[in-house]
mmCIF file of C-alpha atoms in Angstrom:
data_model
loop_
_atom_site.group_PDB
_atom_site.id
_atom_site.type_symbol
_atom_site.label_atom_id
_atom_site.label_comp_id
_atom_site.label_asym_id
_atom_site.label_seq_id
_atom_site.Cartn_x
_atom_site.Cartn_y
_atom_site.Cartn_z
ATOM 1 C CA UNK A 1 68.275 58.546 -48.709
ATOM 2 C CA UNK A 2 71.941 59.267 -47.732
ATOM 3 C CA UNK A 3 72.442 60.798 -44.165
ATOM 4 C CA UNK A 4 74.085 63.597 -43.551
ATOM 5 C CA UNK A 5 77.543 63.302 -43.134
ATOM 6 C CA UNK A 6 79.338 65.002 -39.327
ATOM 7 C CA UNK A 7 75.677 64.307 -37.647
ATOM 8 C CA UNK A 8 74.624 60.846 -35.520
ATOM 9 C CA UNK A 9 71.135 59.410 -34.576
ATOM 10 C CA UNK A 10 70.152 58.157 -32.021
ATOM 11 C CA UNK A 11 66.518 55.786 -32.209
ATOM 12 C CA UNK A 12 64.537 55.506 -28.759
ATOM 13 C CA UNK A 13 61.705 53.129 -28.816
ATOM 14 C CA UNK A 14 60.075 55.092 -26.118
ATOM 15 C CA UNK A 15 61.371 58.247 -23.793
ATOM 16 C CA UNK A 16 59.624 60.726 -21.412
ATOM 17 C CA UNK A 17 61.074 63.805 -23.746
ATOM 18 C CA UNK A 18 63.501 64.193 -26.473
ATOM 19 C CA UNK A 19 64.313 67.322 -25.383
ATOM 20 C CA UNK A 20 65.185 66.062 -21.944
ATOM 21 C CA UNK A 21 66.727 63.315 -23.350
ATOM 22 C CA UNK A 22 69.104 66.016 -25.132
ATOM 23 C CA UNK A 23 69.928 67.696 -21.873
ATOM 24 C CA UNK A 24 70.977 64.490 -20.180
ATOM 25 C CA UNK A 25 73.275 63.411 -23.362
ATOM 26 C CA UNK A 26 74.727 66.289 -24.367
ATOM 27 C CA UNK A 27 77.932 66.014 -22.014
ATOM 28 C CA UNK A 28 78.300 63.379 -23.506
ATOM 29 C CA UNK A 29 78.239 63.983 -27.430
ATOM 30 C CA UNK A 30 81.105 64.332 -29.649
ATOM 31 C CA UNK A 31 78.610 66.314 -32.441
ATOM 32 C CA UNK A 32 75.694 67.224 -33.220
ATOM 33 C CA UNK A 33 73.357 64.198 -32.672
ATOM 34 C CA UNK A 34 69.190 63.939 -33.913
ATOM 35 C CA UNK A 35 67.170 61.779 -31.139
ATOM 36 C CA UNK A 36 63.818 60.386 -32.145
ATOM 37 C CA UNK A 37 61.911 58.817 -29.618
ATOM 38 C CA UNK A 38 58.890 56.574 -31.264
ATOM 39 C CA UNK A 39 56.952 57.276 -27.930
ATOM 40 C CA UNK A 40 56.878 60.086 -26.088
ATOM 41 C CA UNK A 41 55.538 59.889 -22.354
ATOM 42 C CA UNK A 42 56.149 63.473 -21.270
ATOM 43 C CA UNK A 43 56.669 65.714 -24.840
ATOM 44 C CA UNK A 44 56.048 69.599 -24.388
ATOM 45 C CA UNK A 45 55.820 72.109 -26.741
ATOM 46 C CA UNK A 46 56.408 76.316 -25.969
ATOM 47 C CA UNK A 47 56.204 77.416 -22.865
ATOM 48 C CA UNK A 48 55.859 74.004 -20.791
ATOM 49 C CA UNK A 49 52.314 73.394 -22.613
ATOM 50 C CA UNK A 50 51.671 69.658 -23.648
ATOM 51 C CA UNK A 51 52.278 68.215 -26.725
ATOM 52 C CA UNK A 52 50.125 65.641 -28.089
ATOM 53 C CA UNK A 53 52.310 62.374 -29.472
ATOM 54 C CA UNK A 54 50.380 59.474 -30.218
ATOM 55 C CA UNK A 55 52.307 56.414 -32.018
ATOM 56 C CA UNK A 56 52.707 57.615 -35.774
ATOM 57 C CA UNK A 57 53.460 60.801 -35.339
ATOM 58 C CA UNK A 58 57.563 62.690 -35.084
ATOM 59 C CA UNK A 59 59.134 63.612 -32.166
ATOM 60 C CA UNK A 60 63.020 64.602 -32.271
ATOM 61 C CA UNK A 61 65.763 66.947 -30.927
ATOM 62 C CA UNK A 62 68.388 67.709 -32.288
ATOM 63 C CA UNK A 63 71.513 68.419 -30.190
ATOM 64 C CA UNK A 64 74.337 70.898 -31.320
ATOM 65 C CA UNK A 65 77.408 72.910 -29.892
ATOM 66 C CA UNK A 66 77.004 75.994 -32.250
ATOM 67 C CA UNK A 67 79.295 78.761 -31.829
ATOM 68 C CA UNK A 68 78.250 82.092 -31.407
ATOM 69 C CA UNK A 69 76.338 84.484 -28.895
ATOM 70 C CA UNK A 70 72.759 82.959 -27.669
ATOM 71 C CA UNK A 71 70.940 85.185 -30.521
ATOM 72 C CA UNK A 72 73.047 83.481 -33.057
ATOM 73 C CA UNK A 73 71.750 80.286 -31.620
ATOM 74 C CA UNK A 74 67.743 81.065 -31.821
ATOM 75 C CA UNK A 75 68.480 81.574 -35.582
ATOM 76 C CA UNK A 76 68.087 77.645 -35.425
ATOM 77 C CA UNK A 77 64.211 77.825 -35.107
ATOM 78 C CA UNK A 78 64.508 79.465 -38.799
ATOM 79 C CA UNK A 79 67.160 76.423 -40.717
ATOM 80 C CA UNK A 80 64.033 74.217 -38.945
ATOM 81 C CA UNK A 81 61.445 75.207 -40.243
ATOM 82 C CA UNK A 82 62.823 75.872 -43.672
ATOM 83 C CA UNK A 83 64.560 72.353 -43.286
ATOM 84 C CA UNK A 84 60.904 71.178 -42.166
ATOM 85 C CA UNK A 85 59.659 72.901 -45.173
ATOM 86 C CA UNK A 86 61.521 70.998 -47.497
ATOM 87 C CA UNK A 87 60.836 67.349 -45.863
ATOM 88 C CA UNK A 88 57.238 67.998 -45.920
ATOM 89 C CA UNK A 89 57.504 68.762 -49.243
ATOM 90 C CA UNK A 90 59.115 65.679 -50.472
ATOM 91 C CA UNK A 91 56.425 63.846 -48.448
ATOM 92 C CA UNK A 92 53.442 65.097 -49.687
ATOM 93 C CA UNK A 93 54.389 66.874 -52.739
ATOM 94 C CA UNK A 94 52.379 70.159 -52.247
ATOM 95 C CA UNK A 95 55.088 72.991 -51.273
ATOM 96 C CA UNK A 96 52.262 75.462 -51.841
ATOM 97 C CA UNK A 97 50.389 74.248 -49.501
ATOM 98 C CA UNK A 98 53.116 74.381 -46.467
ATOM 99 C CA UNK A 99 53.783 77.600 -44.750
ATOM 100 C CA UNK A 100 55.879 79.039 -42.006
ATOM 101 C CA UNK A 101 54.277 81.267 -38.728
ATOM 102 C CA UNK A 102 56.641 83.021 -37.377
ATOM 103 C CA UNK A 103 58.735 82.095 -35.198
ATOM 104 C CA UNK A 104 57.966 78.365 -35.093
ATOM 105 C CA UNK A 105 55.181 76.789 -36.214
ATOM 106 C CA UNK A 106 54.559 74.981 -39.705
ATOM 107 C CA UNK A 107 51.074 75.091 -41.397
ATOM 108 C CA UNK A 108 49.777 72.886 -44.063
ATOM 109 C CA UNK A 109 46.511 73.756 -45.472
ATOM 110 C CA UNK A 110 46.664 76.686 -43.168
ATOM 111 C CA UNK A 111 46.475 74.730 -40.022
ATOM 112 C CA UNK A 112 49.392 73.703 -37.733
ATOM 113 C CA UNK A 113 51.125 70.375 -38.487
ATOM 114 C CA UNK A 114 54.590 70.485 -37.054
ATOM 115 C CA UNK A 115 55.912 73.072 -34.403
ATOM 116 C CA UNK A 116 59.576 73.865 -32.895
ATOM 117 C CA UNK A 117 61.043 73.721 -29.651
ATOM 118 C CA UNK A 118 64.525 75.649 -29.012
ATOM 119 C CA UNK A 119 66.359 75.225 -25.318
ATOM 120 C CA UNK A 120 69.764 75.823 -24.402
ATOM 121 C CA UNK A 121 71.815 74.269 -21.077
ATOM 122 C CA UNK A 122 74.654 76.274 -19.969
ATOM 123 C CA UNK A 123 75.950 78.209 -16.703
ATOM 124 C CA UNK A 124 77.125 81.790 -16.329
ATOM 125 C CA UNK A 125 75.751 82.866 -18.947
ATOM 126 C CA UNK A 126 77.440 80.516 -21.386
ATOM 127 C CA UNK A 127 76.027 77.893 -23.784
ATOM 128 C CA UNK A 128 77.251 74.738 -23.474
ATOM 129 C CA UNK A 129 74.590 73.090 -25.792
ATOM 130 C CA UNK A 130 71.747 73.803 -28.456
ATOM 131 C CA UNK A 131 68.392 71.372 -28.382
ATOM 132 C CA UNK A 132 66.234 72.045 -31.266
ATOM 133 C CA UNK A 133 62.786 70.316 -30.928
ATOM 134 C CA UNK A 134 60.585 69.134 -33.413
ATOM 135 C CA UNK A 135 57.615 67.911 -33.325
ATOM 136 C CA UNK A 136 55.361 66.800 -36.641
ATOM 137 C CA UNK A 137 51.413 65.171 -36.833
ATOM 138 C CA UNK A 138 52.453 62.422 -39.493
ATOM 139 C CA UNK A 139 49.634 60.765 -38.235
ATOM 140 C CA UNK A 140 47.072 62.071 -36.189
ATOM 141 C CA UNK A 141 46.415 65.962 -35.110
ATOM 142 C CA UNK A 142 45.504 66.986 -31.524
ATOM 143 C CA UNK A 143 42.012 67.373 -30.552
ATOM 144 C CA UNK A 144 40.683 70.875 -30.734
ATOM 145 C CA UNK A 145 39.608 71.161 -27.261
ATOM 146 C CA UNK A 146 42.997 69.875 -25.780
ATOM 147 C CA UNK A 147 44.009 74.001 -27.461
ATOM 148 C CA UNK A 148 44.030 76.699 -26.190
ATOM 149 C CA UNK A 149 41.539 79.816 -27.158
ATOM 150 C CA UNK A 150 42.832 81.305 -30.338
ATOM 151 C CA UNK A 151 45.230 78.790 -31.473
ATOM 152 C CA UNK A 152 45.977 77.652 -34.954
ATOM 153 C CA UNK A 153 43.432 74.612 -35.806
ATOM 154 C CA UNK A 154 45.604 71.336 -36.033
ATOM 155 C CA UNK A 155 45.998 68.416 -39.124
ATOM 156 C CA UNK A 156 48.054 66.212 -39.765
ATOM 157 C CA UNK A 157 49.751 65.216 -43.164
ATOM 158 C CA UNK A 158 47.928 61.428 -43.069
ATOM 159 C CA UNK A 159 44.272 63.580 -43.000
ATOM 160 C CA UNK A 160 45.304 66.347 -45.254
ATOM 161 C CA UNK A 161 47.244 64.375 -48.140
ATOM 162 C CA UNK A 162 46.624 61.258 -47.747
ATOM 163 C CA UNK A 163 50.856 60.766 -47.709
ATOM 164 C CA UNK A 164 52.175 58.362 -45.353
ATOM 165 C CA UNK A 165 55.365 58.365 -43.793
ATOM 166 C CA UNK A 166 56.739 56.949 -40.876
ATOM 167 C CA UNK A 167 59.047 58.504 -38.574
ATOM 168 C CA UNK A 168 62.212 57.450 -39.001
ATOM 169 C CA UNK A 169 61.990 57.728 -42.825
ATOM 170 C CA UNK A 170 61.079 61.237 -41.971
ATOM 171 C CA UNK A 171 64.063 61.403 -39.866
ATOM 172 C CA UNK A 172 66.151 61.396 -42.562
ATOM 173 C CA UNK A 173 64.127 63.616 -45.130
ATOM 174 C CA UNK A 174 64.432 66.085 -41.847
ATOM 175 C CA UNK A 175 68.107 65.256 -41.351
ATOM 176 C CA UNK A 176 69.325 66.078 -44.679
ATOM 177 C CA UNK A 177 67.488 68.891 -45.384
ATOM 178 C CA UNK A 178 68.504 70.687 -41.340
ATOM 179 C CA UNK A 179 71.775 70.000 -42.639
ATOM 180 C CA UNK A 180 71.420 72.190 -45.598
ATOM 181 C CA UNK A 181 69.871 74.998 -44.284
ATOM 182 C CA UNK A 182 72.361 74.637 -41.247
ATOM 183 C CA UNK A 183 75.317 75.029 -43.967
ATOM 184 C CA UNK A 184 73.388 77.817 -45.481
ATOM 185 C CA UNK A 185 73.521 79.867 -42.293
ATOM 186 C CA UNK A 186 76.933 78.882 -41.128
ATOM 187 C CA UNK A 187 78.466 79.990 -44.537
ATOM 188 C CA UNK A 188 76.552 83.128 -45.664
ATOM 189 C CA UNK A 189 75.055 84.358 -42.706
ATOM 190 C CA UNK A 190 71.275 84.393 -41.824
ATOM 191 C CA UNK A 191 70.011 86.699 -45.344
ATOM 192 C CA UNK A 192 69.232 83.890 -47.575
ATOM 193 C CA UNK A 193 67.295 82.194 -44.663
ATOM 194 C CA UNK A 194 65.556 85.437 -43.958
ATOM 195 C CA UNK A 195 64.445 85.297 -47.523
ATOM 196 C CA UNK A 196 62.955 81.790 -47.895
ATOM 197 C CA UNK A 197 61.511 82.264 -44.927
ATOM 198 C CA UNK A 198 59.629 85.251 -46.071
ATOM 199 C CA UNK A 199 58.970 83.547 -49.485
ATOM 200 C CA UNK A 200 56.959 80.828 -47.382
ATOM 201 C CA UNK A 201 55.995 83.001 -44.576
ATOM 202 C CA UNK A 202 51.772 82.644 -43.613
ATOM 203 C CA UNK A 203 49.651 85.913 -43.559
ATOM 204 C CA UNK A 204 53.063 87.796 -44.928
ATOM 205 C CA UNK A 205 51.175 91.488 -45.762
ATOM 206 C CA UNK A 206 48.223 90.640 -43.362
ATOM 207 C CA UNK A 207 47.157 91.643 -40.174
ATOM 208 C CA UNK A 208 48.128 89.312 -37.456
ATOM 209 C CA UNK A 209 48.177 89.959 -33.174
ATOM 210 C CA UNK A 210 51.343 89.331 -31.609
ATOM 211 C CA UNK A 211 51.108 89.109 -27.779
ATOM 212 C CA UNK A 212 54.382 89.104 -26.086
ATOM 213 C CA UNK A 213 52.808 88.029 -21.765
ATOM 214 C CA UNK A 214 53.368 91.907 -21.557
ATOM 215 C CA UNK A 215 52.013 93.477 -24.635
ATOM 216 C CA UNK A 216 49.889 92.981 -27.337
ATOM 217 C CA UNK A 217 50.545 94.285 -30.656
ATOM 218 C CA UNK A 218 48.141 94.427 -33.633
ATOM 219 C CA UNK A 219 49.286 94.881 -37.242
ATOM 220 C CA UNK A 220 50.013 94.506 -40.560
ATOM 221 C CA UNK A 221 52.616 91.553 -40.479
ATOM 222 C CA UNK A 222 55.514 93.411 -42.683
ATOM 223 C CA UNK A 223 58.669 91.872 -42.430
ATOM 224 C CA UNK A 224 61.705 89.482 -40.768
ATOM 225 C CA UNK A 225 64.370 91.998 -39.632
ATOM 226 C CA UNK A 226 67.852 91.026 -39.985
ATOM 227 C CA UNK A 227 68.239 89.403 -36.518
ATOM 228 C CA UNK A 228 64.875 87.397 -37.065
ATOM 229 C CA UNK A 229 63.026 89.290 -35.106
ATOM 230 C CA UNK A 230 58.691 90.321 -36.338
ATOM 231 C CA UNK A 231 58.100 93.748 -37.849
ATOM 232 C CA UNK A 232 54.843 94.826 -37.894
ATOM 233 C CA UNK A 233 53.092 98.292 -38.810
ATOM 234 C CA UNK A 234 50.728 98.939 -36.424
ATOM 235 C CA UNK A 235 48.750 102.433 -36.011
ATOM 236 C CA UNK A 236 51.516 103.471 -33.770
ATOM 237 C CA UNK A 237 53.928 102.731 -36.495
ATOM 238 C CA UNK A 238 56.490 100.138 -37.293
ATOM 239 C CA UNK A 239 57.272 97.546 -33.984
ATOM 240 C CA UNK A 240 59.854 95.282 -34.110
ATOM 241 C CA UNK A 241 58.853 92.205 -32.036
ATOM 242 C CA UNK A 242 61.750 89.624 -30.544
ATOM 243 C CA UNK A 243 59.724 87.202 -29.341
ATOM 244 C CA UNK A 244 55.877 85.994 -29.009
ATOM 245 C CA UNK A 245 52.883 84.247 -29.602
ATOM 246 C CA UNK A 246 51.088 84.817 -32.916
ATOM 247 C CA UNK A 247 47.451 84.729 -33.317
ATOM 248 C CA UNK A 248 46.092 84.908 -36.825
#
């Protein structure tokens, strides 16, 4: 497997978060840099909620300086999971059994196997650096009652396909393939991402909740708008949604 050339790695036998091991390094970084940590002590996934990483399993971050406005940025959560996508593919062999729920989750079999964790550092208003978290069950899948009510039920490729990878191996699977998808955006914009995302997107055409801490919308799950935001139709009529948590 050849690594993608203009991005380092960095290989932490344990750390308390790679995402907070991105914010400390990025100063620091000449380009865009992956860090795996084999052990997570402290890993979190959306909105400060725990994630489960027992040995086996893939925690990473990548850290970038992408150019742009902050919106541009958040287009990162869709080269991941298309770049996730991919490397699960080549792992277990069974692209139509992976999925993508908007905006960052990855299902296999329907149930959630890897999700994505985007956060920024900057001051003013400015962006001084991109973390893009991943997180992937190789191994084992969080227990059900550790979810909360309403989430997507967890696997993890090991129980569901019987594939076995370990995590640095899927480092570079991941690696290549974010590098791709990454040149995909950067040259042409986000339209063909928008459209392998909706070839792969889960319950495209069905009726899926949307709750944003604010609202809830209920709907017929129609589309990926130009800026990557959720359309629905609901009985009100077509909502565009920026940003929230989807229940199926």
């Amino acid at each position: 497997m050849v690594w993608p050339t203009g991005y380092d790695r960095r290989v932490l036998s344990e750390v308390d978060s790679t995402n907070a091991e991105a914010a400390r390094l990025a100063p620091t970084l000449a380009g865009p840099t992956w860090i795996l940590g084999l052990r997570q002590t402290a890993g979190r996934g959306r909105r400060g909620r725990v994630w489960s990483d027992p040995p086996g399993n893939f925690a990473a971050t990548l850290v970038m300086m992408p150019k742009g406005e902050p919106a541009q940025a958040a287009l990162r959560s869709f080269v991941a999971a298309l770049a996730l996508a991919d490397a699960l593919t080549q792992v277990t062999a069974r692209p139509e059994a992976i999925s993508l729920k908007w905006p960052n989750d990855v299902l296999l079999n329907g149930a959630k196997v890897a999700g994505i964790l985007l956060e920024t550092t900057g001051q003013g208003g400015q962006m001084s650096s991109l973390a893009v978290g991943v997180g992937v069950n190789l191994t084992h899948a969080p227990d059900l009652d550790t979810l909360e009510p309403g989430a997507v039920s967890p696997t993890s490729v090991l129980s569901a396909t019987g594939a076995n990878v370990d995590p640095e191996t899927f480092l570079c699977l991941l690696g290549s393939a974010f590098a791709h998808w990454e040149d995909k955006l950067v040259t042409h914009g986000f339209a063909p991402l928008r459209l392998a995302f909706l070839d792969r997107a889960a319950r495209l055409g069905e009726p899926i909740t949307a709750r944003t801490g604010r609202e809830t919308f209920v709907g017929t799950f129609t589309d990926v708008d130009a800026h990557g935001a959720l359309v629905l139709t609901t009985a009100k009529g077509r909502q565009t949604v920026q940003a929230a948590e989807i229940f199926f």
